[in-house]
Coordinates of C-alpha atoms in Angstrom, one line a residue:
Chain A
M1 CA 6.0 22.0 13.3
R2 CA 8.1 18.8 13.6
P3 CA 6.6 15.6 12.2
A4 CA 6.8 14.0 15.7
A5 CA 4.9 17.0 17.1
I6 CA 1.9 16.6 14.7
E7 CA 1.8 12.9 15.6
E8 CA 1.7 13.7 19.3
R9 CA -1.0 16.4 18.7
V10 CA -3.2 14.0 16.7
R11 CA -2.7 11.3 19.4
D12 CA -3.8 13.8 22.1
Y13 CA -6.7 14.9 19.9
V14 CA -8.0 11.4 19.4
E15 CA -7.6 10.6 23.1
A16 CA -9.5 13.8 24.1
E17 CA -12.3 13.1 21.6
R18 CA -12.5 9.5 22.8
A19 CA -12.7 10.6 26.5
Q20 CA -15.7 12.8 25.7
I21 CA -17.8 10.1 24.2
R22 CA -20.4 8.9 26.7
V23 CA -21.2 5.2 26.7
P24 CA -24.3 4.4 28.6
P25 CA -23.7 1.3 30.8
V26 CA -27.0 -0.1 29.7
M27 CA -25.5 -0.7 26.3
A28 CA -23.8 -3.8 27.6
S29 CA -27.1 -5.5 28.5
R30 CA -28.7 -4.1 25.3
I31 CA -26.0 -5.8 23.2
L32 CA -26.2 -9.0 25.2
H33 CA -29.9 -9.1 24.8
A34 CA -29.5 -8.6 21.0
V35 CA -27.1 -11.5 20.9
E36 CA -29.4 -13.6 23.0
V37 CA -32.4 -13.1 20.7
S38 CA -30.4 -13.7 17.6
R39 CA -29.9 -17.3 16.4
R40 CA -27.4 -18.8 14.1
P41 CA -29.3 -19.3 10.8
A42 CA -30.3 -22.8 10.0
P43 CA -28.4 -24.3 7.0
R44 CA -30.2 -23.3 3.8
P45 CA -31.4 -25.8 1.2
P46 CA -28.6 -26.4 -1.3
R47 CA -30.8 -25.3 -4.2
L48 CA -31.5 -21.8 -2.7
A49 CA -27.9 -21.4 -1.8
F50 CA -26.8 -22.2 -5.4
L51 CA -29.4 -19.8 -6.8
R52 CA -28.3 -17.0 -4.5
V53 CA -24.6 -17.5 -5.4
A54 CA -25.4 -17.7 -9.1
A55 CA -27.6 -14.6 -9.0
A56 CA -25.0 -12.7 -7.2
V57 CA -22.2 -13.7 -9.6
A58 CA -24.2 -12.9 -12.6
G59 CA -25.2 -9.6 -11.2
V60 CA -21.7 -8.6 -10.4
L61 CA -20.4 -9.7 -13.8
L62 CA -23.2 -7.8 -15.6
V63 CA -22.7 -4.6 -13.5
G64 CA -19.0 -4.7 -14.2
A65 CA -19.5 -5.2 -17.9
G66 CA -22.0 -2.3 -17.9
I67 CA -19.8 0.1 -16.0
A68 CA -16.8 -0.8 -18.2
W69 CA -18.8 -0.3 -21.4
V70 CA -20.2 3.0 -20.3
R71 CA -16.8 4.3 -19.0
T72 CA -14.9 3.3 -22.1
A73 CA -17.5 4.6 -24.5
Q74 CA -17.6 8.0 -22.7
S75 CA -13.8 8.4 -22.4
P76 CA -12.3 11.3 -24.4
A77 CA -10.1 10.2 -27.3
G78 CA -6.4 10.7 -27.6
L79 CA -5.5 11.3 -23.9
A80 CA -3.3 8.3 -23.4
Q81 CA -0.2 7.2 -25.3
G82 CA 0.5 3.6 -25.9
K83 CA -1.6 0.5 -25.2
W84 CA -2.0 -1.8 -22.3
L85 CA -2.3 -5.6 -23.0
P86 CA -3.0 -8.5 -20.7
A87 CA -0.1 -10.9 -20.1
P88 CA -0.2 -14.4 -18.7
A89 CA -0.1 -14.5 -14.9
M90 CA 2.9 -15.8 -12.9
G91 CA 2.7 -19.1 -11.1
V92 CA 2.2 -17.3 -7.7
G93 CA 1.4 -13.8 -6.5
R94 CA 4.5 -11.8 -5.5
G95 CA 5.3 -8.3 -4.1
Y96 CA 8.8 -6.9 -3.4
Q97 CA 10.2 -9.4 -5.9
T98 CA 12.9 -8.5 -8.5
A99 CA 12.6 -8.8 -12.3
T100 CA 15.7 -8.8 -14.6
S101 CA 15.8 -8.7 -18.4
L102 CA 18.2 -11.4 -19.5
P103 CA 20.5 -11.3 -22.6
N104 CA 18.3 -14.0 -24.2
G105 CA 15.3 -11.7 -24.0
K106 CA 13.6 -13.6 -21.2
V107 CA 12.7 -12.0 -17.9
L108 CA 13.8 -13.5 -14.6
V109 CA 11.5 -12.9 -11.6
V110 CA 12.9 -13.8 -8.2
G111 CA 11.5 -14.3 -4.8
G112 CA 9.3 -11.7 -3.1
S113 CA 6.6 -11.7 -0.4
Q114 CA 3.2 -13.2 -0.1
T115 CA 0.9 -12.3 2.8
N116 CA 2.6 -14.4 5.4
R117 CA 5.6 -16.0 3.7
I118 CA 8.7 -15.3 1.7
L119 CA 9.2 -17.0 -1.6
A120 CA 12.2 -19.0 -2.8
S121 CA 10.6 -19.7 -6.2
T122 CA 11.7 -18.0 -9.4
E123 CA 10.1 -17.7 -12.7
L124 CA 11.0 -17.0 -16.3
Y125 CA 8.8 -15.0 -18.8
D126 CA 9.4 -15.7 -22.4
P127 CA 8.0 -12.8 -24.5
R128 CA 8.2 -14.9 -27.7
T129 CA 5.9 -17.6 -26.4
R130 CA 4.2 -15.3 -24.0
S131 CA 4.5 -17.9 -21.2
W132 CA 6.0 -18.4 -17.8
S133 CA 8.2 -21.3 -16.7
S134 CA 10.1 -22.2 -13.5
A135 CA 13.6 -21.0 -13.2
G136 CA 14.4 -23.2 -10.2
T137 CA 14.4 -22.4 -6.5
L138 CA 16.7 -20.1 -4.5
T139 CA 18.7 -21.7 -1.7
T140 CA 17.1 -19.2 0.7
P141 CA 13.7 -17.5 0.4
R142 CA 14.2 -13.8 0.1
S143 CA 12.3 -10.6 -0.3
L144 CA 13.5 -6.9 -0.5
H145 CA 16.7 -8.2 -2.1
T146 CA 18.4 -6.9 -5.2
A147 CA 19.1 -8.5 -8.6
T148 CA 21.8 -7.3 -10.9
L149 CA 22.6 -8.5 -14.4
L150 CA 26.4 -9.0 -14.6
K151 CA 28.4 -8.5 -17.7
N152 CA 29.0 -12.2 -18.0
G153 CA 25.2 -12.7 -18.4
K154 CA 24.6 -14.1 -15.0
V155 CA 22.3 -12.5 -12.4
L156 CA 23.5 -11.7 -8.9
I157 CA 20.9 -11.9 -6.2
V158 CA 22.1 -10.1 -3.0
G159 CA 20.8 -10.0 0.6
G160 CA 17.2 -9.2 1.4
S161 CA 15.0 -10.5 4.1
N162 CA 13.7 -14.0 4.8
A163 CA 11.8 -13.1 7.9
R164 CA 8.1 -12.0 7.8
P165 CA 7.0 -9.9 4.9
S166 CA 8.1 -6.3 5.3
S167 CA 10.1 -7.1 8.3
L168 CA 13.8 -6.3 9.0
G169 CA 15.5 -9.7 9.3
S170 CA 18.3 -9.6 6.8
L171 CA 20.6 -11.9 4.8
A172 CA 24.3 -11.7 3.9
T173 CA 24.1 -14.5 1.3
A174 CA 24.2 -14.0 -2.4
E175 CA 23.2 -16.3 -5.3
L176 CA 24.0 -16.5 -9.0
Y177 CA 21.6 -17.5 -11.8
D178 CA 23.1 -18.8 -15.0
P179 CA 20.6 -18.4 -17.9
Q180 CA 22.5 -20.9 -20.0
S181 CA 22.1 -23.8 -17.6
N182 CA 18.9 -22.4 -16.0
S183 CA 20.5 -23.1 -12.6
W184 CA 21.5 -21.4 -9.3
T185 CA 24.7 -21.5 -7.4
L186 CA 25.7 -19.8 -4.2
A187 CA 28.0 -16.8 -4.5
A188 CA 30.3 -15.5 -1.8
S189 CA 28.4 -13.9 1.0
M190 CA 28.6 -10.2 1.9
H191 CA 30.5 -9.1 5.0
T192 CA 27.3 -7.6 6.4
P193 CA 23.7 -8.9 6.2
R194 CA 21.4 -6.2 4.6
S195 CA 18.0 -5.6 3.2
Y196 CA 16.4 -2.3 1.9
H197 CA 19.8 -1.7 0.2
T198 CA 20.8 -0.9 -3.4
A199 CA 23.0 -2.7 -5.8
T200 CA 24.5 -1.0 -8.9
L201 CA 26.5 -2.5 -11.7
L202 CA 29.6 -0.4 -12.2
A203 CA 31.2 0.3 -15.6
D204 CA 34.1 -2.1 -14.8
G205 CA 31.7 -5.0 -14.1
R206 CA 31.8 -4.9 -10.4
V207 CA 28.6 -4.4 -8.3
L208 CA 28.4 -1.7 -5.7
V209 CA 26.1 -2.5 -2.7
V210 CA 25.2 0.4 -0.6
G211 CA 23.6 0.9 2.8
G212 CA 20.4 -0.9 3.9
I213 CA 19.3 -2.4 7.2
E214 CA 21.2 -5.1 9.1
A215 CA 18.9 -7.1 11.4
S216 CA 19.2 -10.5 13.0
N217 CA 15.5 -10.5 13.8
D218 CA 12.3 -8.9 12.5
V219 CA 12.0 -6.2 15.1
T220 CA 15.2 -4.3 15.6
G221 CA 17.9 -3.4 13.2
T222 CA 20.7 -1.0 12.4
V223 CA 20.8 1.2 9.3
L224 CA 24.1 0.8 7.5
A225 CA 26.6 3.3 6.2
S226 CA 28.8 0.5 4.9
A227 CA 29.2 -0.4 1.2
E228 CA 30.7 -3.4 -0.4
L229 CA 31.9 -4.3 -3.9
Y230 CA 31.4 -7.6 -5.6
D231 CA 33.9 -8.7 -8.2
P232 CA 32.4 -11.5 -10.5
L233 CA 35.9 -12.4 -11.7
T234 CA 37.0 -13.5 -8.2
N235 CA 33.6 -14.1 -6.7
S236 CA 34.5 -12.0 -3.7
W237 CA 33.4 -9.0 -1.7
T238 CA 35.6 -6.2 -0.6
P239 CA 34.6 -3.2 1.6
A240 CA 34.0 0.0 -0.3
A241 CA 34.3 3.5 1.2
P242 CA 31.4 3.9 3.7
L243 CA 28.6 6.5 3.1
P244 CA 29.1 9.6 5.1
V245 CA 25.6 9.0 6.5
A246 CA 23.8 5.7 7.0
R247 CA 20.9 5.1 4.6
A248 CA 18.2 2.6 3.9
R249 CA 15.2 2.7 1.5
H250 CA 17.2 5.0 -0.8
A251 CA 17.7 4.8 -4.5
A252 CA 20.9 4.5 -6.6
V253 CA 21.7 4.8 -10.3
L254 CA 24.8 4.6 -12.5
L255 CA 25.5 7.8 -14.3
A256 CA 27.0 8.0 -17.8
D257 CA 30.3 9.3 -16.3
R258 CA 30.7 6.1 -14.3
R259 CA 29.8 7.6 -11.0
V260 CA 26.9 6.3 -8.9
L261 CA 24.2 8.7 -7.6
V262 CA 22.6 7.8 -4.3
I263 CA 19.5 9.8 -3.2
G264 CA 17.1 10.1 -0.3
G265 CA 16.3 7.3 2.1
T266 CA 16.3 7.4 5.9
D267 CA 18.5 6.5 8.9
S268 CA 15.5 5.0 10.7
E269 CA 14.9 1.3 10.6
H270 CA 11.2 1.7 11.0
L271 CA 8.7 3.9 9.2
P272 CA 7.2 6.4 9.5
S273 CA 10.1 8.4 10.8
S274 CA 10.9 12.1 11.2
S275 CA 14.3 11.5 9.6
Y276 CA 14.0 11.4 5.8
F277 CA 16.8 12.6 3.7
P278 CA 16.7 15.1 0.8
T279 CA 20.4 14.7 0.5
A280 CA 22.3 13.0 -2.4
E281 CA 25.8 11.6 -2.7
L282 CA 28.0 10.5 -5.5
Y283 CA 30.4 7.5 -5.5
D284 CA 33.4 7.8 -7.8
P285 CA 34.9 4.4 -8.5
A286 CA 38.1 6.1 -9.7
S287 CA 38.8 7.8 -6.5
Q288 CA 36.8 5.2 -4.4
S289 CA 35.2 8.0 -2.5
W290 CA 31.9 9.6 -1.8
S291 CA 31.1 13.3 -2.3
L292 CA 28.0 15.2 -1.2
V293 CA 26.1 17.0 -3.9
A294 CA 23.3 19.5 -3.8
S295 CA 20.3 18.2 -1.9
M296 CA 17.0 17.5 -3.6
N297 CA 14.2 20.0 -3.1
Y298 CA 12.2 17.3 -1.2
A299 CA 13.1 14.5 1.3
R300 CA 12.2 11.1 -0.2
V301 CA 12.1 7.5 0.8
Y302 CA 11.3 4.6 -1.6
A303 CA 11.7 7.0 -4.5
T304 CA 12.7 5.8 -8.0
A305 CA 15.8 7.2 -9.9
T306 CA 15.9 6.7 -13.6
L307 CA 18.7 7.6 -16.0
L308 CA 17.5 9.8 -18.9
P309 CA 19.0 9.7 -22.5
D310 CA 20.6 13.1 -21.8
N311 CA 22.4 11.6 -18.8
R312 CA 20.2 13.4 -16.3
V313 CA 18.3 11.5 -13.6
L314 CA 14.6 11.6 -13.0
V315 CA 13.5 11.1 -9.4
V316 CA 9.9 10.4 -8.7
G317 CA 7.7 9.6 -5.7
D318 CA 8.0 9.2 -2.0
D319 CA 6.4 7.1 0.7
G320 CA 3.7 9.4 1.9
V321 CA 4.9 13.0 2.0
N322 CA 6.4 14.4 -1.3
E323 CA 4.8 11.8 -3.4
R324 CA 3.2 14.3 -5.9
T325 CA 6.6 15.8 -6.8
A326 CA 9.4 14.9 -9.2
E327 CA 12.8 16.4 -9.9
V328 CA 15.8 15.9 -12.2
F329 CA 19.5 15.7 -11.3
D330 CA 21.9 17.2 -13.8
P331 CA 25.4 15.6 -13.3
R332 CA 27.0 18.5 -15.3
T333 CA 26.1 20.9 -12.6
N334 CA 25.7 18.4 -9.8
G335 CA 22.4 20.2 -9.1
W336 CA 18.7 19.6 -9.2
F337 CA 16.5 20.8 -12.0
P338 CA 12.9 21.7 -11.2
I339 CA 10.3 20.0 -13.4
P340 CA 6.5 20.1 -13.4
D341 CA 4.9 18.0 -10.7
P342 CA 3.3 14.9 -12.2
G343 CA 0.2 15.7 -10.2
V344 CA -0.3 12.1 -9.1
G345 CA 0.8 10.9 -5.7
R346 CA 3.0 7.8 -5.9
A347 CA 4.7 5.6 -3.4
E348 CA 6.2 2.2 -4.2
Q349 CA 5.6 2.8 -7.9
V350 CA 7.6 1.5 -10.9
A351 CA 9.6 3.7 -13.3
V352 CA 11.5 2.5 -16.4
E353 CA 13.1 4.1 -19.4
L354 CA 11.5 3.1 -22.7
T355 CA 13.4 2.5 -25.9
N356 CA 12.3 5.9 -27.2
G357 CA 13.8 7.6 -24.1
M358 CA 10.5 8.4 -22.4
V359 CA 10.1 7.2 -18.9
L360 CA 7.1 5.2 -17.9
V361 CA 6.0 5.7 -14.3
A362 CA 3.1 3.5 -13.2
G363 CA 1.1 2.3 -10.2
G364 CA 2.1 2.7 -6.6
V365 CA 0.1 2.5 -3.4
G366 CA -3.6 3.1 -4.3
E367 CA -2.7 4.0 -7.9
T368 CA -3.5 2.5 -11.2
S369 CA -2.6 5.4 -13.4
A370 CA 0.5 5.5 -15.6
Q371 CA 2.3 8.5 -17.0
L372 CA 5.1 9.2 -19.4
F373 CA 7.9 11.7 -18.8
D374 CA 9.2 13.4 -21.9
W375 CA 12.9 14.3 -21.2
R376 CA 13.1 16.6 -24.1
R377 CA 10.2 18.8 -23.1
N378 CA 10.2 18.0 -19.4
T379 CA 6.5 17.3 -19.5
W380 CA 4.1 14.6 -18.2
T381 CA 1.4 12.9 -20.3
S382 CA -1.0 10.2 -19.5
A383 CA -0.2 6.6 -20.4
G384 CA -3.5 5.2 -19.5
A385 CA -3.9 2.9 -16.5
L386 CA -2.9 -0.5 -15.2
S387 CA -5.8 -3.0 -14.9
V388 CA -5.3 -3.1 -11.1
I389 CA -3.6 -1.2 -8.3
R390 CA 0.0 -2.4 -8.1
A391 CA 2.5 -1.3 -5.4
S392 CA 6.0 -2.8 -5.2
A393 CA 5.6 -4.5 -8.5
T394 CA 8.3 -4.8 -11.2
A395 CA 8.6 -3.2 -14.7
T396 CA 11.0 -4.7 -17.2
V397 CA 11.6 -3.5 -20.8
L398 CA 11.3 -6.4 -23.2
V399 CA 13.4 -6.8 -26.4
D400 CA 10.6 -5.5 -28.6
G401 CA 10.3 -2.3 -26.5
Q402 CA 7.2 -3.4 -24.6
V403 CA 7.2 -3.2 -20.8
L404 CA 6.2 -6.2 -18.6
I405 CA 4.6 -5.1 -15.3
A406 CA 4.3 -8.1 -13.0
G407 CA 2.9 -8.7 -9.5
G408 CA 2.8 -6.2 -6.7
F409 CA 0.2 -5.5 -4.1
G410 CA -3.3 -4.1 -4.5
N411 CA -4.8 -2.4 -1.5
R412 CA -5.2 -5.8 0.2
S413 CA -2.2 -7.8 1.5
I414 CA -2.5 -10.5 -1.1
P415 CA -0.1 -9.8 -4.0
W416 CA -1.1 -10.2 -7.6
A417 CA 0.1 -13.1 -9.7
S418 CA -1.2 -11.2 -12.8
A419 CA 0.9 -9.3 -15.2
E420 CA 0.3 -6.9 -18.0
V421 CA 2.3 -5.3 -20.9
Y422 CA 2.6 -1.7 -22.0
D423 CA 3.1 -1.2 -25.7
P424 CA 4.5 2.3 -26.3
H425 CA 4.0 2.0 -30.0
G426 CA 0.4 0.7 -29.8
T427 CA -2.7 2.6 -30.7
S428 CA -4.0 4.8 -28.0
L429 CA -5.9 2.7 -25.6
V430 CA -8.5 5.3 -25.0
A431 CA -8.9 6.2 -28.7
A432 CA -9.3 2.5 -29.5
R433 CA -12.1 2.2 -27.0
T434 CA -13.9 5.2 -28.3
S435 CA -14.5 3.5 -31.6
R436 CA -17.2 1.4 -29.9
P437 CA -20.7 2.7 -30.3
A438 CA -22.1 4.6 -27.4
P439 CA -24.6 2.7 -25.3
T440 CA -28.2 3.3 -26.1
P441 CA -30.8 3.8 -23.4
I442 CA -32.1 0.3 -24.1
A443 CA -28.6 -1.2 -23.7
G444 CA -28.2 0.8 -20.5
A445 CA -31.5 -0.4 -19.2
L446 CA -30.6 -4.0 -19.9
L447 CA -27.1 -3.7 -18.5
F448 CA -28.2 -2.2 -15.2
G449 CA -31.8 -3.6 -15.1
I450 CA -30.9 -7.3 -15.3
P451 CA -28.3 -7.1 -12.6
A452 CA -30.7 -5.1 -10.4
L453 CA -33.3 -7.7 -11.0
L454 CA -31.0 -10.5 -10.1
L455 CA -29.7 -8.8 -7.0
G456 CA -33.2 -8.1 -6.0
L457 CA -34.0 -11.8 -6.4
S458 CA -30.9 -12.6 -4.4
A459 CA -32.1 -10.3 -1.6
W460 CA -35.6 -11.8 -1.7
L461 CA -34.1 -15.3 -1.3
R462 CA -32.1 -14.1 1.7
R463 CA -35.0 -12.3 3.4
D464 CA -35.4 -14.9 6.1
R465 CA -31.8 -14.4 7.2
I466 CA -32.7 -10.9 8.6
V467 CA -33.3 -11.0 12.3
P468 CA -35.4 -7.9 13.1
E469 CA -35.0 -8.4 16.8
T470 CA -31.3 -7.8 16.7
W471 CA -31.7 -4.1 15.9
I472 CA -33.1 -2.5 19.0
D473 CA -33.9 1.2 19.0
Chain B
M1 CA -29.1 -13.3 30.3
L2 CA -27.5 -15.7 27.9
Q3 CA -27.5 -19.4 28.4
P4 CA -24.0 -20.4 29.5
A5 CA -23.7 -23.3 27.2
E6 CA -24.4 -21.4 24.0
S7 CA -22.8 -18.0 24.6
S8 CA -20.6 -18.0 27.6
W9 CA -17.6 -17.1 25.5
I10 CA -19.0 -13.8 24.1
E11 CA -20.4 -12.3 27.3
P12 CA -17.0 -11.3 28.8
L13 CA -15.9 -10.0 25.5
V14 CA -19.0 -7.8 25.2
L15 CA -18.5 -6.5 28.8
A16 CA -14.8 -5.8 28.1
L17 CA -15.2 -4.2 24.6
Y18 CA -18.5 -2.5 24.3
R19 CA -17.2 0.8 25.6
P20 CA -14.1 1.2 23.5
T21 CA -15.9 -0.2 20.5
I22 CA -18.7 2.4 20.8
Q23 CA -16.1 5.1 21.2
L24 CA -14.3 4.0 18.0
A25 CA -17.6 3.8 16.1
T26 CA -18.5 7.3 17.3
L27 CA -15.3 8.7 16.1
L28 CA -15.9 7.1 12.7
V29 CA -19.5 8.1 12.1
R30 CA -19.6 11.2 14.4
D31 CA -23.0 10.2 15.8
N32 CA -23.2 8.5 19.1
T33 CA -26.7 7.0 18.6
V34 CA -25.7 5.6 15.2
A35 CA -22.5 4.3 16.7
Q36 CA -24.4 2.4 19.4
D37 CA -26.6 0.7 16.8
I38 CA -23.5 -0.1 14.7
V39 CA -21.8 -1.7 17.6
Q40 CA -24.8 -3.7 18.6
E41 CA -25.1 -5.0 15.0
A42 CA -21.4 -5.7 15.0
F43 CA -21.6 -7.9 18.1
V44 CA -24.6 -9.8 16.6
R45 CA -22.8 -10.4 13.4
V46 CA -19.6 -11.7 15.0
W47 CA -21.7 -13.8 17.3
L48 CA -23.5 -15.3 14.3
S49 CA -20.4 -15.9 12.2
P50 CA -18.8 -19.3 12.7
R51 CA -15.5 -17.8 11.7
T52 CA -15.3 -15.4 14.6
P53 CA -12.2 -16.0 16.8
R54 CA -12.9 -16.4 20.5
E55 CA -9.6 -15.2 21.9
M56 CA -9.5 -11.6 23.0
S57 CA -6.3 -10.8 21.1
T58 CA -7.8 -11.9 17.8
F59 CA -11.5 -11.1 18.6
R60 CA -10.8 -7.4 19.2
P61 CA -9.4 -6.6 15.7
W62 CA -12.0 -8.8 14.2
L63 CA -14.8 -6.9 16.0
Y64 CA -13.2 -3.5 15.1
R65 CA -13.0 -4.5 11.5
T66 CA -16.7 -5.4 11.5
V67 CA -17.4 -2.0 13.1
V68 CA -15.3 -0.2 10.4
N69 CA -17.2 -2.0 7.7
L70 CA -20.6 -1.2 9.2
A71 CA -19.5 2.4 9.6
R72 CA -18.5 2.5 5.9
D73 CA -21.9 1.1 5.0
H74 CA -23.7 3.7 7.0
Q75 CA -21.7 6.5 5.5
R76 CA -22.3 5.2 2.0
R77 CA -26.0 5.1 2.7
Q78 CA -26.1 8.5 4.2
G79 CA -23.8 10.0 1.6
R80 CA -23.0 12.9 3.8
W81 CA -19.7 12.1 5.4
A82 CA -18.3 15.5 4.8
R83 CA -21.3 17.3 6.2
L84 CA -21.7 15.2 9.4
R85 CA -21.0 17.1 12.6
F86 CA -19.7 15.5 15.7
G87 CA -22.5 15.3 18.3
R88 CA -20.7 14.8 21.6
A89 CA -22.0 14.7 25.1
A90 CA -21.5 17.6 27.4
S91 CA -18.6 17.5 29.9
D92 CA -18.8 18.1 33.6
N93 CA -16.9 21.4 33.2
P94 CA -18.0 23.6 30.4
M95 CA -15.0 25.9 30.8
D96 CA -12.6 23.1 30.2
V97 CA -14.5 22.1 27.2
A98 CA -14.5 25.6 25.8
E99 CA -10.7 26.0 26.2
R100 CA -9.9 22.6 24.7
R101 CA -12.4 23.1 21.9
E102 CA -10.7 26.3 20.9
A103 CA -7.3 24.6 20.8
D104 CA -8.6 21.6 18.9
T105 CA -11.0 23.2 16.5
A106 CA -8.4 23.7 13.8
L107 CA -7.1 20.1 14.2
G108 CA -10.6 18.7 14.3
D109 CA -11.6 20.5 11.1
A110 CA -8.4 19.4 9.5
V111 CA -9.0 15.7 10.5
R112 CA -12.5 15.9 9.1
G113 CA -11.0 17.2 5.8
L114 CA -9.1 14.0 5.3
S115 CA -10.3 11.3 3.0
R116 CA -12.5 8.6 4.5
R117 CA -9.7 6.0 4.3
E118 CA -7.2 8.4 5.9
Q119 CA -9.6 9.2 8.7
E120 CA -10.1 5.5 9.4
A121 CA -6.4 4.9 9.4
V122 CA -5.7 7.8 11.7
Y123 CA -8.4 7.0 14.2
V124 CA -7.6 3.3 14.4
R125 CA -3.8 4.0 14.6
F126 CA -4.1 6.5 17.5
F127 CA -7.2 5.2 19.2
E128 CA -5.2 2.5 21.0
D129 CA -1.8 3.0 19.5
A130 CA -2.3 0.1 17.2
P131 CA 0.7 -1.1 15.2
F132 CA 0.4 -0.7 11.4
E133 CA -0.1 -4.4 10.9
E134 CA -3.2 -4.3 13.1
V135 CA -4.4 -1.0 11.5
G136 CA -4.1 -2.7 8.1
R137 CA -6.1 -5.7 9.3
I138 CA -8.8 -3.6 10.8
I139 CA -9.4 -1.2 7.9
G140 CA -8.8 -4.0 5.4
V141 CA -5.6 -2.9 3.7
R142 CA -2.1 -4.3 3.7
T143 CA 0.4 -3.0 6.3
G144 CA 2.3 -0.9 3.8
T145 CA -0.8 0.8 2.7
A146 CA -1.9 1.5 6.3
R147 CA 1.5 3.1 6.9
V148 CA 1.3 5.3 3.8
L149 CA -2.3 6.3 4.7
V150 CA -1.3 7.4 8.2
H151 CA 1.9 9.1 7.0
R152 CA 0.1 10.9 4.2
A153 CA -2.7 12.0 6.6
L154 CA -0.1 13.4 9.1
A155 CA 1.7 15.2 6.4
K156 CA -1.6 16.8 5.2
L157 CA -2.5 17.8 8.8
R158 CA 1.0 19.3 9.3
R159 CA 0.8 21.3 6.1
Q160 CA -2.6 22.6 6.9
L161 CA -2.0 23.5 10.5
D162 CA 1.5 24.9 10.0
P163 CA 1.8 26.1 6.3
S164 CA 5.3 27.4 7.1
S165 CA 6.6 23.9 7.6
G166 CA 6.4 23.2 3.8
N167 CA 6.5 19.8 2.3
G168 CA 9.9 18.6 3.3
M169 CA 10.6 16.5 6.4
T170 CA 14.1 18.0 6.9
D171 CA 13.5 19.6 10.2
S172 CA 14.1 16.6 12.3

């Protein structure tokens, strides 16, 4: 069955179910009567309002503490590797931003989206002082852009969107960040505006920008097959050989043999689509040409591709279909190597290679869990969990081997400003928590009894807000 | 009837929206009587809330979101989402119903097997062909999450109804 067919079938099903639901006409007058007999509540005395809020806050805090205590005390030991630590929050919440590890050890976070606006602000995280500071402002607000650390130490920011969050409007402009002067300058613009593209630093220091979506507005766009090369020495763009097939929302990674692997994506400007690619292609800078390699076992969009220490590539996740699967590309055979499924569905997650060669995969839409991929054994193990759901966040390896995870979206549209750090060498998070004494029955009674009492008090104080006449049987 | 001065703005909205809102609520809670109570409560709540928008374009998703939240509350209280059966009214032509029921039984069972959030996303998405941005607003998640929920649900349904289609989406 084609994906479009199931969509049509579900649409027909919902319409048929809806058509069968009988709505008595008398419901209109019943609702209007209920509205009529209800009255807007009179303003409450300030003291009662304060008590109600205080009781509710105290109740929530105590319930949360009780649940956290019980959960951590009952967790089995030794299941998770590494340790999660809180990190200072960024100045503003961001999703779809970029984060780049600089030669001086700091992390540059650029742009991104908030609920209804695109950000021009940038921030620097200093792991030595564990603090954030401003890194200036972009000339153009942008989200869904790319950031590439050049060999001269500067960071190249390319394209992206400055229309509404998640929309298509795309930019051709590029900007350069100089960590030494903590300043921004405009770089030469690309020939083609693009967002949802990839940018890969080549071995010769140039940057290969591939595919994406060209759009002059936030509704319609064209998926691109074109590719461009940025040369930092001349600050100029030259066209590269175009992809055989237009792609956006794909992933790209530089291989050890200097070729660039491009995987997955789609030729549709809007999602969901029935046209997702399992195909993969290799760009060879020596011959300046593309070649098709074996296809992945699954079609993927928004996947992550991470280079492993043995020069293979780990591909994880997908936006909604093959999200529970992972596979490995072997450049020696130009083929795909089956590995165990991670068992966790991930979309818009982060994946980063640790200094010990393991790959940390964390978060995604609706996910807090984190996992480690062991490239020697081709196995997955738990790495504990993020403190919150993070989709479209960033993960950056710090100089001491820890990983900074910043921003991203929870289930709501407001992105997090918060950040956290994964320490791969730390004591097992779960094991550390199990060292606490188990809660006694008295402690449990206190932890749940007090909040229940306070919530009950809150409900009693609110009793006169209930309007019985509004519920008519 | 309502006094014009205090409630003239909500009366046309009730008359225009009570029918589709009850249909949406019935799809969500699978009980027409409960759905009617939920919709009545939803209208009262939005009427009492000073933050309720009064324009149809913004009022409708606001009302739908209230209905979704009340439906969730009901399901949590009942704790029997998976066991609820859909009590629907009889059609004028029983033969038509029988034929269509046979065709839709598998799909209906599969839809009921989705998670609560996936069901909400699918019903809101296909109920009035709502764009993902509106689906997200109504079920209280961001646009990307709504898109993933619907996409994930369709993939599950496709796999369940047509196991030979596999996981890939290469058959476009």
